[in-house]
Amino acid sequence: MAGSITTNNLSASFGDIRAVEGISIEIPANKVTALIGPSGCGKSTFLRCLNRMHELVPGAHASGEVIWDGKNIYAPEMDATAVRRGIGMVFQKPNPFPLMSVADNVSAGLRLAGVRKNKAAMEEIIERSLRMAALWDEVKNKLGKPGGSLSGGQQQRLCIARALAVEPDVILMDEPCSALDPASTQKIEDTIEELKSDYTIVIVTHNMQQAARVSDFTGFLLTRESGEPGRLVEHGTTSKIFTMPDRKETENYITGRFG
Amino acid sequence: MMSLVAQLRGKLAVKAKPARGKLGDPVFSGLVFLAAFSIIILMALMVYKLAQVAMPSIREFGLGFISSSEWDPVKEVFGAEPFIYGTIVSSLLALIMAVPLSLGIAIFLSQFAPRWLQSPLGFVVELLAAIPSVVYGLWGIFVLAPFLGRTVEPFLSDHLGFIPIFAGPVYGVGLFAASVVLAIMILPTISAISRESMRNAPREQKEAAQALGATPWETVRIAVLPLARPGIIGAVILGLGRALGETMAVTMLIGNRPEISASIFAPAYSIASVIANEFAEVTAGLHMAALVELALILLVITLLLNLLARLLVQKTGSRALRKGGR
Ligand SMILES: Nc1ncnc2c1ncn2[C@@H]1O[C@H](COP(=O)(O)OP(=O)(O)OP(=O)(O)O)[C@@H](O)[C@H]1O
Ligand SMILES: [Mg+2]
């Protein structure tokens, strides 16, 4: 099914250091899956394995399978740039291209993919992407302004719009709200809610309430002892993980967070 | 009355606390100011002195000095045009050759080279900058110029000879050979500085491009070069400055003939070279004055180009900041 991702025994390392090990998880299409776990347990590393961003870090290596749309993205014949186009990413820190205009930021991925469209068609895609990211009304009069001139929350939604414009199957979000104020966070959560009918979303978050609010499924990662790689302790529907988790560690983490 | 005293005391107390800093501060800032100011004084003094010595020539030839191309110490007729031409053209040719190559080196070193290769290669590039220019000149005259005269120049003049700048006889030694050596000499400056500014390109920017499916080169183009631009322009300015003032290597290679030819293979002359070649045998006052006026002109060219480039950097730099800032 388009947009679903299944990992089989996925492990990732930085040089000799194992960061995550043996992760097998199913990420269903058109749902929001949240990844939670204490700092340093490998959530970002795992997420970055899903679109082959991990291997761009010097010395980094991943093994195991990531099946996207029936194909293993780590198979030798797969083109990493094509994978990244189909599985978009939004980072923790908003990273629009600061000197590029708002409109050009949104269309950057299309232009990189060599998509040639006339001006009207391009403008339509730009508007649609910005609307989906709940940013259109705020920037429609400053499409020519540089991306760096927006507020932090707007920049993050611009990044979401930029990721959406190339029409990926999956969107990976690594703590997309951690640098934002509550109002911007609210907007992005609303955006995620809207997007999920068309996209598969994986979101890493430290905010338990956020995970509970936006996600359908939740996976809990943990490093059992320091120096050990992070592993997937448990995953299931969000309501189950948050109300009656199977594992004691999961319960401790969640209740500990709630206090 | 009481309150005044109290106030005073309060003030004193406030003042007394950071006394050491307060005493050190004016002394330090005074010293720094003096240092900075002395540079300006020195500069002004130098220009004044040079202008004083050059005065006879300035009086005699006026603005015609710049546009006349006759240089004859015997007849005491002096014109600077061929030297100005040689200086500017050799430097620009050097830039045209060195900038693309340097940027290639900088991009490779900062973005693509494996780690173990980065520092040794960077070190070699920086080492190139440390070679004395007389060594470059010597190498240029015994190795490079004959090589160019045997291979590159005949090739260019055979195939592109219909363009005047590549036409005409080839000598080996000439404007072209001088430019090539200059290009090699400014290469390390430009590549080292632009590498530094490219290395500072934020990782987040590169990841943004990569996550959109950008190839390595596309990543450089949209995530590295735009932010590195002010640094690159600065690097080019420094390279240009070095090329304009380079004396020894140019003197040995440019051919030292005060002529302006259409062909870049022809011999030419530069301001720095003519000063170096003739100052020792100067006898008459006017000859001396003309040489010093040449020095003044070189100073002015350098200052103007620096100013221009600085304006360019400030403009793009501040724009980048404005755009980049939240
Ligand atoms: N570039 C790197 N080089 C070496 N080790 C790294 C690198 N990035 C992460 N690690 C290590 O990999 C492990 C997992 O890191 P990761 O960033 O995936 O954790 P995380 O769960 O995302 O943490 P956080 O919640 O703080 O973002 C950590 O032990 C970390 O030290
Ligand atoms: Mg992380």
CSV table of C-alpha atoms and ligand atoms in Angstrom, one decimal, chain A residues 13-15 17-20 37-48 54 57-58 60 92 174-175 204-206 221 223 227-228 230, chain B residues 203, ligand 1:
chain,number,residue,atom,x,y,z
A,13,SER,CA,25.4,3.2,13.9
A,14,PHE,CA,27.7,6.2,13.9
A,15,GLY,CA,31.1,4.7,13.2
A,17,ILE,CA,28.8,3.2,18.0
A,18,ARG,CA,25.4,1.5,17.7
A,19,ALA,CA,22.6,4.1,18.1
A,20,VAL,CA,19.6,1.9,17.5
A,37,GLY,CA,11.3,8.0,24.3
A,38,PRO,CA,13.9,9.6,26.5
A,39,SER,CA,16.6,11.8,25.0
A,40,GLY,CA,19.3,10.0,23.3
A,41,CYS,CA,17.4,6.8,22.7
A,42,GLY,CA,17.7,7.0,19.0
A,43,LYS,CA,14.4,8.5,17.8
A,44,SER,CA,16.0,10.9,15.4
A,45,THR,CA,18.5,8.3,14.2
A,46,PHE,CA,15.7,5.9,13.5
A,47,LEU,CA,13.6,8.5,11.8
A,48,ARG,CA,16.5,9.5,9.6
A,54,HIS,CA,21.2,8.9,8.2
A,57,VAL,CA,26.4,11.7,8.3
A,58,PRO,CA,30.1,10.9,7.8
A,60,ALA,CA,27.1,6.6,9.6
A,92,GLN,CA,13.4,20.2,14.6
A,174,ASP,CA,11.5,15.3,14.1
A,175,GLU,CA,10.2,17.4,17.0
A,204,VAL,CA,9.0,12.3,17.0
A,205,THR,CA,8.0,14.3,20.0
A,206,HIS,CA,9.0,14.8,23.7
A,221,LEU,CA,12.0,3.6,22.2
A,223,THR,CA,18.1,2.7,25.8
A,227,GLY,CA,26.1,2.8,26.1
A,228,GLU,CA,23.5,0.3,24.8
A,230,GLY,CA,18.1,2.2,21.6
B,203,ARG,CA,24.3,21.7,8.4
C,1,LIG,N1,26.3,12.5,14.5
C,1,LIG,C1,26.5,11.6,15.5
C,1,LIG,N2,27.7,11.1,15.7
C,1,LIG,C2,27.8,10.2,16.7
C,1,LIG,N3,26.8,9.8,17.5
C,1,LIG,C3,25.6,10.3,17.4
C,1,LIG,C4,25.4,11.3,16.4
C,1,LIG,N4,24.1,11.7,16.4
C,1,LIG,C5,23.6,11.0,17.4
C,1,LIG,N5,24.5,10.2,18.0
C,1,LIG,C6,24.3,9.2,19.1
C,1,LIG,O1,23.2,8.3,18.8
C,1,LIG,C7,22.3,8.1,19.9
C,1,LIG,C8,20.9,8.5,19.4
C,1,LIG,O2,20.8,9.8,19.1
C,1,LIG,P1,19.5,10.5,18.6
C,1,LIG,O3,19.8,11.8,18.1
C,1,LIG,O4,18.9,9.6,17.6
C,1,LIG,O5,18.6,10.5,19.9
C,1,LIG,P2,17.2,11.1,20.1
C,1,LIG,O6,16.3,10.0,20.6
C,1,LIG,O7,16.7,11.8,18.9
C,1,LIG,O8,17.4,12.2,21.2
C,1,LIG,P3,16.7,13.6,21.5
C,1,LIG,O9,15.4,13.2,22.0
C,1,LIG,O10,17.6,14.2,22.5
C,1,LIG,O11,16.6,14.2,20.1
C,1,LIG,C9,22.8,9.0,21.0
C,1,LIG,O12,23.5,8.2,21.9
C,1,LIG,C10,23.8,10.0,20.4
C,1,LIG,O13,24.8,10.3,21.2
